[in-house]
Amino acid sequence: MAENDLLRQLESFERDSLAALEKITDEADLTKWRVANLGKSSFVMQVFSKLGEAPKEDRPKIGQAANQVRERLETALAEKTEFLNRKSLEQKLTQERLDISLPGRQPRKGRLHPANQNMREILAVLSGMGFEIFRSPEIETDEYNFELLNIPAYHPARDMWDTFYTTDPGVLLRTHTSPGQIHAMRTFAPEPIRVALPGMCFRYEQVSARSEVQFNQIELLAVGKHITFGDLKGTLQDFAHRMFGENVRTRFRPSYFPFTEPSAEMDVECFLCGGKGCSMCKNSGWLEILGCGMVHPTVLKNGGYDPEIYTGYAAGLGPERITILRHNVEDIRYFWGNDIRFLEQF
Ligand code: DAH
């Protein structure tokens, strides 16, 4: 083939190729174009493979021209590829836009533990009645938990509280909130006081559906100059009415606690059966909710009050006992079992 013919053919090949490339709009056609125009059997590549057949003196010129054509086509191909990529990206960005107006997934909300819900309810009622909330330590000394509450080491009443002792002599986990009485009295004496002492208590006990090794208590304490057993009864009855309803009946039974004299326990009419008798109240019609009494003179003295001048009343109630009664929970151990299926019901 004559040199000039070949050069002209290369030129028109390049023109046709570029014109074809111009029209391409998708990737599949681009691949076909590359095979046809830059592949082994494309015209420009054929020129290379047949270079040996051309006259020797023409070869450099033809080779150089073919090289330039190939380079320009490759550049054009690279530009086109980039152009198509960008275009398809733009298309995706407009078509596949995230619809941010869709509502997101709701995170699961936590809630207050039923024991805390109940605790807050009871404390709200008590503070409405003028009781101040007073907190005292969960780790106590034998002195505060027992001695100062008129329970000396030799006294058989100690058997009422199975105790977790620590390896520190005389240090224990409080078995009731009553030691808070001493802390409160020693904080406020000789001022009159009216406090509610909430918090966790611990007992080294056989665990059952009605008792756990840990539980909350709320202690009530009022100390002043003219406080009588009538104040105790009236206040606790008012509390029962605020908690369980205006018309609920209450009754007091004589009892014994070393730190009160006289001592009593208060029952409320069973709110499930209205006093008729059912499985919750064991057919008695009554539910025991607290222990109470007039503060023992020795305890008043230990707290810094002169028992000749001051009197007081105290009470201790188990809020979880009230919760299981209100919600008909059959096992008190659910409270600290960490089973979300139980906790979610409240
Ligand atoms: N501390 C007693 C207990 O855990 C409950 C109690 C009874 C508290 C009578 C009192 C009270 O303040 O007067 O068994």
CSV table of N, CA, C and O and ligand atoms in Angstrom, one decimal, residues 149 160-161 175-179 181 201 203 215 217-221 256-257 259-260 262-265 290-295 313-317, ligand 1:
chain,number,residue,atom,x,y,z
A,149,LEU,N,-30.9,1.0,118.9
A,149,LEU,CA,-32.3,0.8,118.7
A,149,LEU,C,-32.8,-0.1,119.8
A,149,LEU,O,-33.9,-0.7,119.7
A,160,MET,N,-34.9,-11.5,115.0
A,160,MET,CA,-35.9,-11.0,114.1
A,160,MET,C,-35.2,-10.6,112.8
A,160,MET,O,-35.8,-10.4,111.8
A,161,TRP,N,-33.9,-10.3,112.8
A,161,TRP,CA,-33.2,-9.9,111.6
A,161,TRP,C,-31.9,-10.8,111.4
A,161,TRP,O,-31.0,-10.7,112.1
A,175,THR,N,-30.2,-4.1,108.1
A,175,THR,CA,-31.3,-5.0,107.9
A,175,THR,C,-32.7,-4.3,107.9
A,175,THR,O,-33.7,-4.9,107.6
A,176,HIS,N,-32.7,-3.0,108.2
A,176,HIS,CA,-33.9,-2.2,108.1
A,176,HIS,C,-33.5,-0.7,108.1
A,176,HIS,O,-32.3,-0.4,108.2
A,177,THR,N,-34.5,0.1,107.8
A,177,THR,CA,-34.1,1.6,107.7
A,177,THR,C,-34.2,2.2,109.1
A,177,THR,O,-33.8,3.4,109.2
A,178,SER,N,-34.5,1.5,110.1
A,178,SER,CA,-34.6,2.0,111.5
A,178,SER,C,-33.4,2.7,112.0
A,178,SER,O,-33.5,3.7,112.7
A,179,PRO,N,-32.1,2.2,111.7
A,179,PRO,CA,-31.0,3.0,112.1
A,179,PRO,C,-31.0,4.5,111.6
A,179,PRO,O,-30.4,5.3,112.3
A,181,GLN,N,-33.3,6.4,111.9
A,181,GLN,CA,-34.0,7.2,113.0
A,181,GLN,C,-32.9,7.8,113.9
A,181,GLN,O,-33.0,9.0,114.2
A,201,CYS,N,-32.6,-2.4,102.0
A,201,CYS,CA,-32.2,-3.1,103.2
A,201,CYS,C,-31.8,-4.5,102.8
A,201,CYS,O,-32.2,-5.0,101.7
A,203,ARG,N,-31.2,-8.7,104.0
A,203,ARG,CA,-31.3,-9.8,105.0
A,203,ARG,C,-30.8,-11.1,104.5
A,203,ARG,O,-31.1,-11.5,103.4
A,215,PHE,N,-34.4,-5.5,99.6
A,215,PHE,CA,-35.7,-4.9,99.4
A,215,PHE,C,-35.7,-3.5,100.0
A,215,PHE,O,-34.8,-3.1,100.7
A,217,GLN,N,-37.3,-0.3,102.1
A,217,GLN,CA,-38.2,0.1,103.2
A,217,GLN,C,-38.4,1.6,103.2
A,217,GLN,O,-37.5,2.3,102.7
A,218,ILE,N,-39.4,2.0,103.8
A,218,ILE,CA,-39.6,3.4,104.1
A,218,ILE,C,-39.9,3.5,105.6
A,218,ILE,O,-40.9,2.9,106.1
A,219,GLU,N,-39.1,4.3,106.3
A,219,GLU,CA,-39.2,4.5,107.8
A,219,GLU,C,-39.9,5.8,108.0
A,219,GLU,O,-39.5,6.8,107.3
A,220,LEU,N,-40.8,5.9,108.9
A,220,LEU,CA,-41.3,7.2,109.2
A,220,LEU,C,-41.0,7.5,110.7
A,220,LEU,O,-40.9,6.7,111.5
A,221,LEU,N,-40.6,8.8,110.9
A,221,LEU,CA,-40.3,9.2,112.3
A,221,LEU,C,-40.8,10.6,112.5
A,221,LEU,O,-40.5,11.5,111.7
A,256,TYR,N,-44.9,-6.4,118.7
A,256,TYR,CA,-43.7,-6.1,119.5
A,256,TYR,C,-42.5,-5.7,118.6
A,256,TYR,O,-42.2,-6.4,117.6
A,257,PHE,N,-41.9,-4.6,118.9
A,257,PHE,CA,-40.6,-4.2,118.3
A,257,PHE,C,-39.7,-3.6,119.4
A,257,PHE,O,-40.3,-2.9,120.3
A,259,PHE,N,-37.7,-1.2,119.6
A,259,PHE,CA,-37.4,0.2,119.5
A,259,PHE,C,-38.7,1.1,119.7
A,259,PHE,O,-38.7,2.3,119.6
A,260,THR,N,-39.9,0.4,119.8
A,260,THR,CA,-41.1,1.1,120.1
A,260,THR,C,-41.9,0.5,121.3
A,260,THR,O,-41.8,-0.7,121.5
A,262,PRO,N,-45.8,1.6,123.1
A,262,PRO,CA,-46.3,0.3,122.6
A,262,PRO,C,-46.0,0.2,121.1
A,262,PRO,O,-45.7,1.1,120.4
A,263,SER,N,-46.1,-1.1,120.6
A,263,SER,CA,-45.9,-1.4,119.2
A,263,SER,C,-47.2,-1.9,118.5
A,263,SER,O,-48.0,-2.5,119.3
A,264,ALA,N,-47.3,-1.7,117.2
A,264,ALA,CA,-48.5,-2.2,116.6
A,264,ALA,C,-48.1,-2.6,115.1
A,264,ALA,O,-47.1,-2.2,114.6
A,265,GLU,N,-49.1,-3.3,114.5
A,265,GLU,CA,-49.0,-3.5,113.0
A,265,GLU,C,-50.3,-2.9,112.4
A,265,GLU,O,-51.3,-3.1,113.1
A,290,LEU,N,-47.6,-2.4,107.4
A,290,LEU,CA,-46.5,-1.8,108.2
A,290,LEU,C,-46.4,-2.2,109.6
A,290,LEU,O,-47.4,-2.6,110.2
A,291,GLY,N,-45.2,-1.9,110.2
A,291,GLY,CA,-45.1,-2.0,111.7
A,291,GLY,C,-44.9,-0.6,112.2
A,291,GLY,O,-44.4,0.3,111.5
A,292,CYS,N,-45.3,-0.3,113.5
A,292,CYS,CA,-45.2,1.0,114.0
A,292,CYS,C,-45.3,1.0,115.5
A,292,CYS,O,-45.4,0.0,116.1
A,293,GLY,N,-45.2,2.2,116.1
A,293,GLY,CA,-45.2,2.3,117.5
A,293,GLY,C,-44.7,3.7,118.0
A,293,GLY,O,-44.3,4.5,117.2
A,294,MET,N,-44.8,3.9,119.3
A,294,MET,CA,-44.3,5.1,119.9
A,294,MET,C,-42.8,4.9,120.2
A,294,MET,O,-42.4,3.8,120.8
A,295,VAL,N,-42.0,5.8,119.8
A,295,VAL,CA,-40.5,5.6,119.9
A,295,VAL,C,-40.1,5.3,121.4
A,295,VAL,O,-40.6,6.1,122.3
A,313,TYR,N,-43.4,9.1,117.3
A,313,TYR,CA,-43.8,7.8,116.7
A,313,TYR,C,-43.0,7.4,115.5
A,313,TYR,O,-42.3,8.3,114.9
A,314,ALA,N,-42.9,6.1,115.2
A,314,ALA,CA,-42.2,5.6,114.1
A,314,ALA,C,-43.0,4.5,113.4
A,314,ALA,O,-43.9,3.9,114.0
A,315,ALA,N,-42.6,4.3,112.1
A,315,ALA,CA,-43.3,3.2,111.4
A,315,ALA,C,-42.3,2.8,110.3
A,315,ALA,O,-41.4,3.5,109.9
A,316,GLY,N,-42.5,1.5,109.9
A,316,GLY,CA,-41.6,1.0,108.9
A,316,GLY,C,-42.5,0.2,107.9
A,316,GLY,O,-43.3,-0.7,108.3
A,317,LEU,N,-42.4,0.6,106.6
A,317,LEU,CA,-43.2,-0.2,105.6
A,317,LEU,C,-42.4,-0.7,104.5
A,317,LEU,O,-41.3,-0.1,104.2
B,1,DAH,N1,-37.6,-2.0,111.4
B,1,DAH,C1,-38.7,-2.9,111.4
B,1,DAH,C2,-38.4,-4.1,110.6
B,1,DAH,O1,-37.7,-4.0,109.7
B,1,DAH,C3,-40.0,-2.3,110.9
B,1,DAH,C4,-40.5,-1.3,111.9
B,1,DAH,C5,-41.4,-1.6,112.9
B,1,DAH,C6,-40.1,0.0,111.9
B,1,DAH,C7,-41.9,-0.8,113.8
B,1,DAH,C8,-40.5,0.9,112.8
B,1,DAH,C9,-41.5,0.5,113.7
B,1,DAH,O2,-40.2,2.2,112.8
B,1,DAH,O3,-42.0,1.4,114.6
B,1,DAH,O4,-38.8,-5.2,110.8
